[in-house]
């Protein structure tokens, strides 16, 4: 009997394991369900906020729809276009929010993650729609405030235009007085500014006239008044340029006198440098620059009525003269340096030539033509170095002589060694 029930313990073990497994699955499912309920509960606050924003956005869209009609009647279709565009944008976003809310409200069960994602998207769409409508409404409010102040702005702008016209007349009188003393080229900038002032004041007056006519018809005038204000601002800036021309001319005269004095001093120094210059090319270039600067000084009377041109020509002539003087100084420096080094270079070349000559004489017939040719060239370069009047060329010749003599010595030594082998 005992042997017939051998399977009973195994059955008990497997049964206990099955019971434990079923219990674990049930417990895990209960735990998951509890977590899902907790997540759904935490998302409920976000859903409530989303619904509140839908109500706000829908109300704002309906109000904006009526506002478009008011804006078109008050400002015209062009101005109302911004509000209409913002309204269409808000409507599209609101429709998206309604579709997502429909998903949340239907009978199909949704996970906590889905509901949270959809609610967040609803909040984003509604807030974006409200922002677009608020921006458009702010623009309309600004324009309405400008229109309400238009009645007061017109007299103020008229007064500003009259003040600028008085300044224009005074500036014209001063301009006429300056025209008797200075050349037209000196007053060219002020003349151009005067033309711009007349044009700006005429444009401002036309804008103000049209604004007054529109006010009489209860039509928008803000843009016309803004244009008039801009034209008056331009006129004021150009008038400041005209009013400052007399001071600018006086400053240019002072600068020209200072530039002439400086150039005169440069000419004196440049003539001394030219007379002491050893380099013919540098001397010629410096002499040409001196002649050009002297011509500018002599022709000052021709531009006496244009201090700006006088000042600029003097400054340019001085700059060119300074460049020529610097080039001449560099050339003279090279000559002085070469003259100082020439004696030593000739001595080195002579010494090297003596060494090479002695090596060739010791070798006699064993010394080939190459060494003798190098020595002959070294001696020729030495003669050139002693006779060349240009220190730079003489120095180059002395250095070539030393190099050829060194080559001759080396070739002579090579020939002597080769014959010995």
Short mmCIF file of C-alpha atoms in Angstrom, two decimals:
data_model
loop_
_atom_site.label_atom_id
_atom_site.label_comp_id
_atom_site.label_asym_id
_atom_site.label_seq_id
_atom_site.Cartn_x
_atom_site.Cartn_y
_atom_site.Cartn_z
CA UNK A 1 0.00 0.00 0.00
CA UNK A 2 2.79 2.37 0.87
CA UNK A 3 4.47 1.60 -2.40
CA UNK A 4 1.27 2.40 -4.28
CA UNK A 5 1.20 6.01 -2.87
CA UNK A 6 4.76 6.95 -3.79
CA UNK A 7 3.49 9.84 -5.95
CA UNK A 8 1.56 11.55 -3.15
CA UNK A 9 4.43 13.70 -1.79
CA UNK A 10 5.28 14.95 -5.26
CA UNK A 11 1.67 15.84 -5.85
CA UNK A 12 1.59 17.84 -2.63
CA UNK A 13 4.78 19.73 -3.61
CA UNK A 14 3.53 20.58 -7.09
CA UNK A 15 0.16 21.60 -5.72
CA UNK A 16 1.71 23.94 -3.21
CA UNK A 17 3.86 25.49 -5.94
CA UNK A 18 0.84 26.01 -8.19
CA UNK A 19 -1.10 27.67 -5.38
CA UNK A 20 1.85 29.98 -4.67
CA UNK A 21 2.17 30.89 -8.37
CA UNK A 22 -1.53 31.71 -8.71
CA UNK A 23 -1.34 33.83 -5.56
CA UNK A 24 1.70 35.71 -6.87
CA UNK A 25 0.03 36.47 -10.20
CA UNK A 26 -3.11 37.71 -8.46
CA UNK A 27 -1.06 39.85 -6.10
CA UNK A 28 1.01 41.33 -8.96
CA UNK A 29 -2.14 42.17 -10.90
CA UNK A 30 -3.66 43.83 -7.86
CA UNK A 31 -0.45 45.82 -7.33
CA UNK A 32 -0.44 46.95 -10.99
CA UNK A 33 -4.09 47.89 -10.82
CA UNK A 34 -3.43 49.90 -7.69
CA UNK A 35 -0.59 51.77 -9.31
CA UNK A 36 -2.71 52.50 -12.40
CA UNK A 37 -5.50 53.87 -10.19
CA UNK A 38 -3.00 56.05 -8.36
CA UNK A 39 -1.61 57.36 -11.69
CA UNK A 40 -5.12 58.10 -12.98
CA UNK A 41 -5.91 59.96 -9.78
CA UNK A 42 -2.74 62.07 -10.03
CA UNK A 43 -3.54 63.00 -13.67
CA UNK A 44 -7.04 64.13 -12.78
CA UNK A 45 -5.86 67.59 -11.66
CA UNK A 46 -4.18 68.12 -15.06
CA UNK A 47 -7.40 67.05 -16.81
CA UNK A 48 -9.40 69.56 -14.80
CA UNK A 49 -6.96 72.32 -15.76
CA UNK A 50 -7.17 71.31 -19.42
CA UNK A 51 -10.97 71.53 -19.38
CA UNK A 52 -10.83 74.98 -17.81
CA UNK A 53 -8.44 76.18 -20.51
CA UNK A 54 -10.70 74.82 -23.24
CA UNK A 55 -13.54 76.93 -21.85
CA UNK A 56 -11.32 80.03 -21.73
CA UNK A 57 -9.96 79.52 -25.23
CA UNK A 58 -13.41 78.86 -26.72
CA UNK A 59 -14.77 82.02 -25.08
CA UNK A 60 -11.79 84.05 -26.33
CA UNK A 61 -12.24 82.76 -29.89
CA UNK A 62 -15.94 83.74 -29.88
CA UNK A 63 -15.09 87.21 -28.58
CA UNK A 64 -12.31 87.62 -31.16
CA UNK A 65 -14.74 86.68 -33.91
CA UNK A 66 -16.89 89.66 -32.95
CA UNK A 67 -13.76 91.84 -32.54
CA UNK A 68 -12.75 91.23 -36.16
CA UNK A 69 -15.96 92.84 -37.37
CA UNK A 70 -15.40 95.85 -35.09
CA UNK A 71 -11.77 96.21 -36.25
CA UNK A 72 -12.75 96.10 -39.91
CA UNK A 73 -15.39 98.75 -39.37
CA UNK A 74 -13.02 100.98 -37.40
CA UNK A 75 -9.67 100.52 -39.17
CA UNK A 76 -10.40 98.70 -42.42
CA UNK A 77 -9.66 95.18 -43.66
CA UNK A 78 -5.88 95.68 -43.83
CA UNK A 79 -5.56 96.45 -40.13
CA UNK A 80 -8.07 93.77 -39.12
CA UNK A 81 -6.07 91.14 -41.04
CA UNK A 82 -3.74 90.59 -38.10
CA UNK A 83 -6.66 89.87 -35.80
CA UNK A 84 -8.28 87.58 -38.36
CA UNK A 85 -5.03 85.63 -38.83
CA UNK A 86 -4.65 85.23 -35.07
CA UNK A 87 -8.29 84.10 -34.85
CA UNK A 88 -7.79 81.41 -37.50
CA UNK A 89 -4.66 80.19 -35.73
CA UNK A 90 -6.51 80.00 -32.41
CA UNK A 91 -9.40 78.14 -34.03
CA UNK A 92 -7.10 75.47 -35.46
CA UNK A 93 -5.45 74.92 -32.11
CA UNK A 94 -8.78 74.85 -30.31
CA UNK A 95 -10.09 72.21 -32.72
CA UNK A 96 -7.07 70.06 -31.88
CA UNK A 97 -7.78 70.50 -28.18
CA UNK A 98 -11.45 69.48 -28.69
CA UNK A 99 -10.41 66.29 -30.49
CA UNK A 100 -8.07 65.31 -27.67
CA UNK A 101 -10.73 66.06 -25.06
CA UNK A 102 -13.14 63.84 -27.00
CA UNK A 103 -10.67 60.98 -26.64
CA UNK A 104 -10.54 61.57 -22.90
CA UNK A 105 -14.32 61.63 -22.61
CA UNK A 106 -15.22 58.60 -24.79
CA UNK A 107 -16.19 55.21 -23.33
CA UNK A 108 -12.97 53.46 -24.26
CA UNK A 109 -10.61 53.03 -21.31
CA UNK A 110 -7.27 54.88 -21.55
CA UNK A 111 -4.05 54.35 -19.67
CA UNK A 112 -2.85 56.92 -17.18
CA UNK A 113 0.10 57.76 -19.46
CA UNK A 114 -2.17 58.43 -22.44
CA UNK A 115 -4.51 60.64 -20.43
CA UNK A 116 -1.60 62.63 -19.00
CA UNK A 117 -0.06 63.11 -22.48
CA UNK A 118 -3.35 64.20 -24.05
CA UNK A 119 -4.16 66.56 -21.19
CA UNK A 120 -0.71 68.18 -21.44
CA UNK A 121 -1.21 68.66 -25.18
CA UNK A 122 -4.64 70.25 -24.58
CA UNK A 123 -3.06 72.70 -22.12
CA UNK A 124 -0.33 73.55 -24.66
CA UNK A 125 -2.80 74.12 -27.53
CA UNK A 126 -5.16 76.27 -25.48
CA UNK A 127 -2.40 78.43 -24.00
CA UNK A 128 -0.92 78.94 -27.48
CA UNK A 129 -4.33 79.97 -28.85
CA UNK A 130 -4.85 82.41 -25.98
CA UNK A 131 -1.37 83.92 -26.52
CA UNK A 132 -2.09 84.51 -30.22
CA UNK A 133 -5.37 86.23 -29.45
CA UNK A 134 -3.81 88.30 -26.66
CA UNK A 135 -1.07 89.56 -29.01
CA UNK A 136 -3.60 90.60 -31.64
CA UNK A 137 -5.79 92.26 -29.04
CA UNK A 138 -2.81 94.16 -27.66
CA UNK A 139 -2.06 95.49 -31.14
CA UNK A 140 -5.64 96.66 -31.54
CA UNK A 141 -5.63 98.27 -28.11
CA UNK A 142 -2.43 100.15 -28.94
CA UNK A 143 -3.92 101.38 -32.19
CA UNK A 144 -7.13 102.48 -30.43
CA UNK A 145 -5.12 104.42 -27.85
CA UNK A 146 -3.21 106.09 -30.68
CA UNK A 147 -6.47 107.01 -32.39
CA UNK A 148 -7.91 108.41 -29.17
CA UNK A 149 -4.82 110.64 -28.86
CA UNK A 150 -4.93 111.70 -32.50
CA UNK A 151 -7.08 114.74 -31.78
CA UNK A 152 -4.44 116.04 -29.38
CA UNK A 153 -1.49 114.94 -31.55
CA UNK A 154 -2.42 116.99 -34.61
CA UNK A 155 -2.05 120.41 -32.91
CA UNK A 156 1.22 119.35 -31.29
CA UNK A 157 2.62 118.18 -34.61
CA UNK A 158 1.44 121.37 -36.30
CA UNK A 159 3.27 123.38 -33.67
CA UNK A 160 6.43 121.32 -34.17
CA UNK A 161 6.22 121.81 -37.94
CA UNK A 162 5.87 125.57 -37.48
CA UNK A 163 8.88 125.64 -35.17
CA UNK A 164 10.97 123.72 -37.69
CA UNK A 165 9.87 126.07 -40.46
CA UNK A 166 11.10 129.02 -38.43
CA UNK A 167 14.42 127.25 -37.91
CA UNK A 168 14.54 126.52 -41.63
CA UNK A 169 14.09 130.23 -42.45
CA UNK A 170 16.81 131.26 -40.00
CA UNK A 171 19.15 128.60 -41.37
CA UNK A 172 18.45 129.81 -44.91
CA UNK A 173 19.49 133.33 -43.93
CA UNK A 174 22.70 132.07 -42.36
CA UNK A 175 23.33 129.91 -45.43
CA UNK A 176 23.00 132.92 -47.73
CA UNK A 177 25.45 134.85 -45.57
CA UNK A 178 28.00 132.01 -45.69
CA UNK A 179 27.61 131.73 -49.46
CA UNK A 180 29.21 135.17 -49.80
CA UNK A 181 32.37 133.95 -48.03
CA UNK A 182 32.77 130.34 -49.06
CA UNK A 183 32.76 128.38 -52.31
CA UNK A 184 29.74 126.26 -53.31
CA UNK A 185 31.84 123.10 -52.83
CA UNK A 186 32.29 123.96 -49.14
CA UNK A 187 28.54 124.38 -48.69
CA UNK A 188 27.50 121.36 -50.76
CA UNK A 189 26.58 119.22 -47.76
CA UNK A 190 24.52 121.97 -46.17
CA UNK A 191 22.78 122.67 -49.48
CA UNK A 192 21.76 119.02 -49.79
CA UNK A 193 20.47 119.07 -46.21
CA UNK A 194 18.45 122.21 -47.01
CA UNK A 195 16.76 120.46 -49.93
CA UNK A 196 15.92 117.48 -47.72
CA UNK A 197 14.47 119.78 -45.05
CA UNK A 198 12.09 121.39 -47.55
CA UNK A 199 10.96 117.99 -48.82
CA UNK A 200 10.46 116.59 -45.30
CA UNK A 201 8.43 119.59 -44.12
CA UNK A 202 6.25 119.41 -47.23
CA UNK A 203 5.62 115.69 -46.68
CA UNK A 204 4.80 116.25 -43.00
CA UNK A 205 2.35 119.02 -43.89
CA UNK A 206 0.62 116.80 -46.46
CA UNK A 207 0.27 113.98 -43.91
CA UNK A 208 -1.18 116.36 -41.31
CA UNK A 209 -3.66 117.79 -43.83
CA UNK A 210 -4.89 114.32 -44.71
CA UNK A 211 -5.06 113.35 -41.03
CA UNK A 212 -7.30 116.33 -40.30
CA UNK A 213 -9.61 115.38 -43.16
CA UNK A 214 -9.85 111.82 -41.86
CA UNK A 215 -10.55 113.03 -38.34
CA UNK A 216 -13.44 115.01 -39.72
CA UNK A 217 -14.81 111.78 -41.24
CA UNK A 218 -14.05 109.75 -38.07
CA UNK A 219 -11.55 107.62 -39.97
CA UNK A 220 -8.24 106.19 -38.63
CA UNK A 221 -5.31 108.63 -38.65
CA UNK A 222 -2.60 106.95 -36.54
CA UNK A 223 -0.45 105.91 -39.50
CA UNK A 224 -0.60 109.36 -41.07
CA UNK A 225 0.39 110.98 -37.80
CA UNK A 226 3.26 108.53 -37.39
CA UNK A 227 4.44 109.41 -40.90
CA UNK A 228 4.23 113.12 -40.13
CA UNK A 229 6.24 112.62 -36.94
CA UNK A 230 8.91 110.72 -38.88
CA UNK A 231 9.18 113.45 -41.52
CA UNK A 232 9.50 116.11 -38.84
CA UNK A 233 12.25 114.10 -37.15
CA UNK A 234 14.18 113.94 -40.41
CA UNK A 235 13.78 117.66 -40.93
CA UNK A 236 15.11 118.33 -37.44
CA UNK A 237 18.24 116.22 -38.03
CA UNK A 238 18.99 117.92 -41.35
CA UNK A 239 18.45 121.36 -39.81
CA UNK A 240 21.00 120.52 -37.12
CA UNK A 241 23.52 119.76 -39.89
CA UNK A 242 22.80 123.11 -41.58
CA UNK A 243 23.01 125.02 -38.31
CA UNK A 244 26.37 123.45 -37.51
CA UNK A 245 28.02 124.20 -40.87
CA UNK A 246 29.47 127.54 -39.74
CA UNK A 247 31.26 125.91 -36.81
CA UNK A 248 32.46 123.12 -39.08
CA UNK A 249 33.89 125.64 -41.53
CA UNK A 250 35.69 127.52 -38.76
CA UNK A 251 37.17 124.26 -37.44
CA UNK A 252 38.28 123.31 -40.96
CA UNK A 253 40.02 126.67 -41.36
CA UNK A 254 41.90 126.13 -38.10
CA UNK A 255 42.85 122.59 -39.12
CA UNK A 256 44.04 123.80 -42.53
CA UNK A 257 46.27 126.46 -40.93
CA UNK A 258 47.80 123.84 -38.62
CA UNK A 259 48.28 121.43 -41.53
CA UNK A 260 50.01 124.15 -43.59
CA UNK A 261 52.41 124.94 -40.74
CA UNK A 262 53.21 121.26 -40.27
CA UNK A 263 53.75 120.73 -44.00
CA UNK A 264 56.06 123.75 -44.18
CA UNK A 265 58.21 122.25 -41.43
CA UNK A 266 58.24 118.90 -43.24
CA UNK A 267 59.42 120.62 -46.43
CA UNK A 268 62.36 122.26 -44.68
CA UNK A 269 63.46 118.92 -43.19
CA UNK A 270 62.89 117.09 -46.49
CA UNK A 271 65.10 119.55 -48.43
CA UNK A 272 67.96 118.96 -45.96
CA UNK A 273 67.57 115.20 -46.32
CA UNK A 274 67.47 115.46 -50.11
CA UNK A 275 70.68 117.51 -50.21
CA UNK A 276 72.49 114.97 -48.02
CA UNK A 277 71.14 111.91 -49.84
CA UNK A 278 73.73 109.66 -51.56
CA UNK A 279 71.24 107.35 -53.30
CA UNK A 280 70.29 108.93 -56.64
CA UNK A 281 66.96 107.15 -56.95
CA UNK A 282 65.91 108.01 -53.40
CA UNK A 283 67.07 111.59 -53.94
CA UNK A 284 64.96 111.84 -57.10
CA UNK A 285 61.88 110.39 -55.43
CA UNK A 286 62.23 112.70 -52.45
CA UNK A 287 62.69 115.67 -54.76
CA UNK A 288 59.47 114.81 -56.61
CA UNK A 289 57.56 114.61 -53.34
CA UNK A 290 58.99 117.96 -52.27
CA UNK A 291 57.90 119.52 -55.55
CA UNK A 292 54.38 118.14 -55.21
CA UNK A 293 54.01 119.37 -51.63
CA UNK A 294 55.39 122.78 -52.58
CA UNK A 295 52.83 123.01 -55.39
CA UNK A 296 50.02 122.27 -52.93
CA UNK A 297 51.27 125.02 -50.64
CA UNK A 298 51.50 127.46 -53.53
CA UNK A 299 47.98 126.64 -54.75
CA UNK A 300 46.25 127.23 -51.41
CA UNK A 301 44.77 130.47 -52.74
CA UNK A 302 42.87 128.50 -55.36
CA UNK A 303 40.87 126.67 -52.65
CA UNK A 304 40.68 129.49 -50.11
CA UNK A 305 36.90 129.40 -50.30
CA UNK A 306 36.74 125.70 -49.37
CA UNK A 307 38.49 125.05 -46.03
CA UNK A 308 37.55 121.37 -46.19
CA UNK A 309 39.35 120.86 -49.53
CA UNK A 310 42.31 122.97 -48.37
CA UNK A 311 42.71 120.95 -45.18
CA UNK A 312 42.39 117.59 -46.95
CA UNK A 313 44.88 118.48 -49.71
CA UNK A 314 47.46 119.67 -47.17
CA UNK A 315 47.09 116.53 -45.08
CA UNK A 316 47.40 114.27 -48.13
CA UNK A 317 50.52 116.12 -49.34
CA UNK A 318 52.13 115.82 -45.92
CA UNK A 319 51.38 112.08 -45.81
CA UNK A 320 53.02 111.55 -49.21
CA UNK A 321 56.03 113.62 -48.20
CA UNK A 322 56.48 111.61 -44.99
CA UNK A 323 56.43 108.37 -46.99
CA UNK A 324 59.09 109.72 -49.38
CA UNK A 325 61.25 110.88 -46.48
CA UNK A 326 61.01 107.48 -44.81
CA UNK A 327 62.06 105.75 -48.04
CA UNK A 328 64.99 108.14 -48.43
CA UNK A 329 66.11 107.54 -44.85
CA UNK A 330 66.02 103.79 -45.41
CA UNK A 331 68.07 104.13 -48.58
CA UNK A 332 70.60 106.36 -46.83
CA UNK A 333 70.77 103.92 -43.94
CA UNK A 334 71.67 101.10 -46.33
CA UNK A 335 74.38 103.24 -47.91
CA UNK A 336 75.82 104.27 -44.55
CA UNK A 337 75.80 100.67 -43.37
CA UNK A 338 77.49 99.48 -46.55
CA UNK A 339 80.10 102.23 -46.34
CA UNK A 340 80.94 101.23 -42.79
CA UNK A 341 81.27 97.53 -43.67
CA UNK A 342 83.10 98.01 -46.95
CA UNK A 343 86.62 98.38 -45.55
CA UNK A 344 86.43 95.17 -43.56
CA UNK A 345 84.90 93.26 -46.48
CA UNK A 346 87.72 94.35 -48.83
CA UNK A 347 90.34 93.38 -46.26
CA UNK A 348 88.78 89.92 -45.88
CA UNK A 349 88.61 89.47 -49.65
CA UNK A 350 92.26 90.55 -50.08
CA UNK A 351 93.40 88.18 -47.35
CA UNK A 352 91.47 85.27 -48.83
CA UNK A 353 92.85 86.06 -52.29
CA UNK A 354 96.43 85.98 -50.94
CA UNK A 355 95.81 82.60 -49.35
CA UNK A 356 94.35 81.21 -52.58
CA UNK A 357 97.20 82.67 -54.65
CA UNK A 358 99.79 81.09 -52.35
CA UNK A 359 98.05 77.71 -52.56
CA UNK A 360 98.09 77.84 -56.36
CA UNK A 361 101.74 78.87 -56.46
CA UNK A 362 102.70 76.00 -54.13
CA UNK A 363 100.86 73.52 -56.28
CA UNK A 364 102.40 74.70 -59.52
CA UNK A 365 101.34 72.71 -62.56
CA UNK A 366 99.24 70.35 -60.47
CA UNK A 367 96.61 73.06 -59.95
CA UNK A 368 93.89 72.92 -62.59
CA UNK A 369 92.04 75.60 -64.51
CA UNK A 370 89.03 75.72 -62.15
CA UNK A 371 91.02 77.02 -59.18
CA UNK A 372 92.91 79.54 -61.32
CA UNK A 373 89.63 80.78 -62.88
CA UNK A 374 88.07 81.31 -59.45
CA UNK A 375 91.11 83.30 -58.33
CA UNK A 376 91.01 85.47 -61.43
CA UNK A 377 87.32 86.21 -60.82
CA UNK A 378 88.06 87.06 -57.16
CA UNK A 379 90.74 89.53 -58.24
CA UNK A 380 88.36 91.10 -60.78
CA UNK A 381 85.65 91.52 -58.13
CA UNK A 382 88.22 93.11 -55.79
CA UNK A 383 89.08 95.71 -58.43
CA UNK A 384 85.36 96.47 -58.81
CA UNK A 385 84.97 96.80 -55.04
CA UNK A 386 87.79 99.35 -54.86
CA UNK A 387 86.53 101.39 -57.83
CA UNK A 388 82.72 101.22 -57.40
CA UNK A 389 81.38 104.60 -56.16
CA UNK A 390 78.21 103.05 -54.74
CA UNK A 391 79.04 101.61 -51.31
CA UNK A 392 76.26 99.00 -51.53
CA UNK A 393 77.49 97.69 -54.91
CA UNK A 394 81.10 97.85 -53.74
CA UNK A 395 80.24 95.81 -50.64
CA UNK A 396 78.50 93.17 -52.77
CA UNK A 397 81.56 92.96 -55.04
CA UNK A 398 83.93 92.58 -52.05
CA UNK A 399 81.81 89.75 -50.66
CA UNK A 400 81.76 88.02 -54.05
CA UNK A 401 85.55 88.39 -54.23
CA UNK A 402 85.98 86.71 -50.83
CA UNK A 403 83.66 83.87 -51.88
CA UNK A 404 85.48 83.25 -55.19
CA UNK A 405 88.88 83.32 -53.47
CA UNK A 406 87.68 80.77 -50.91
CA UNK A 407 86.48 78.53 -53.74
CA UNK A 408 89.88 78.89 -55.48
CA UNK A 409 91.74 77.85 -52.31
CA UNK A 410 89.52 74.79 -51.84
CA UNK A 411 89.94 73.70 -55.48
CA UNK A 412 93.71 74.19 -55.28
CA UNK A 413 93.90 72.05 -52.14
CA UNK A 414 91.81 69.35 -53.82
CA UNK A 415 94.02 69.33 -56.93
CA UNK A 416 97.19 69.13 -54.81
CA UNK A 417 95.81 66.19 -52.80
CA UNK A 418 94.64 64.40 -55.93
CA UNK A 419 98.05 64.59 -57.57
CA UNK A 420 99.72 63.29 -54.44
CA UNK A 421 97.51 60.14 -54.51
#
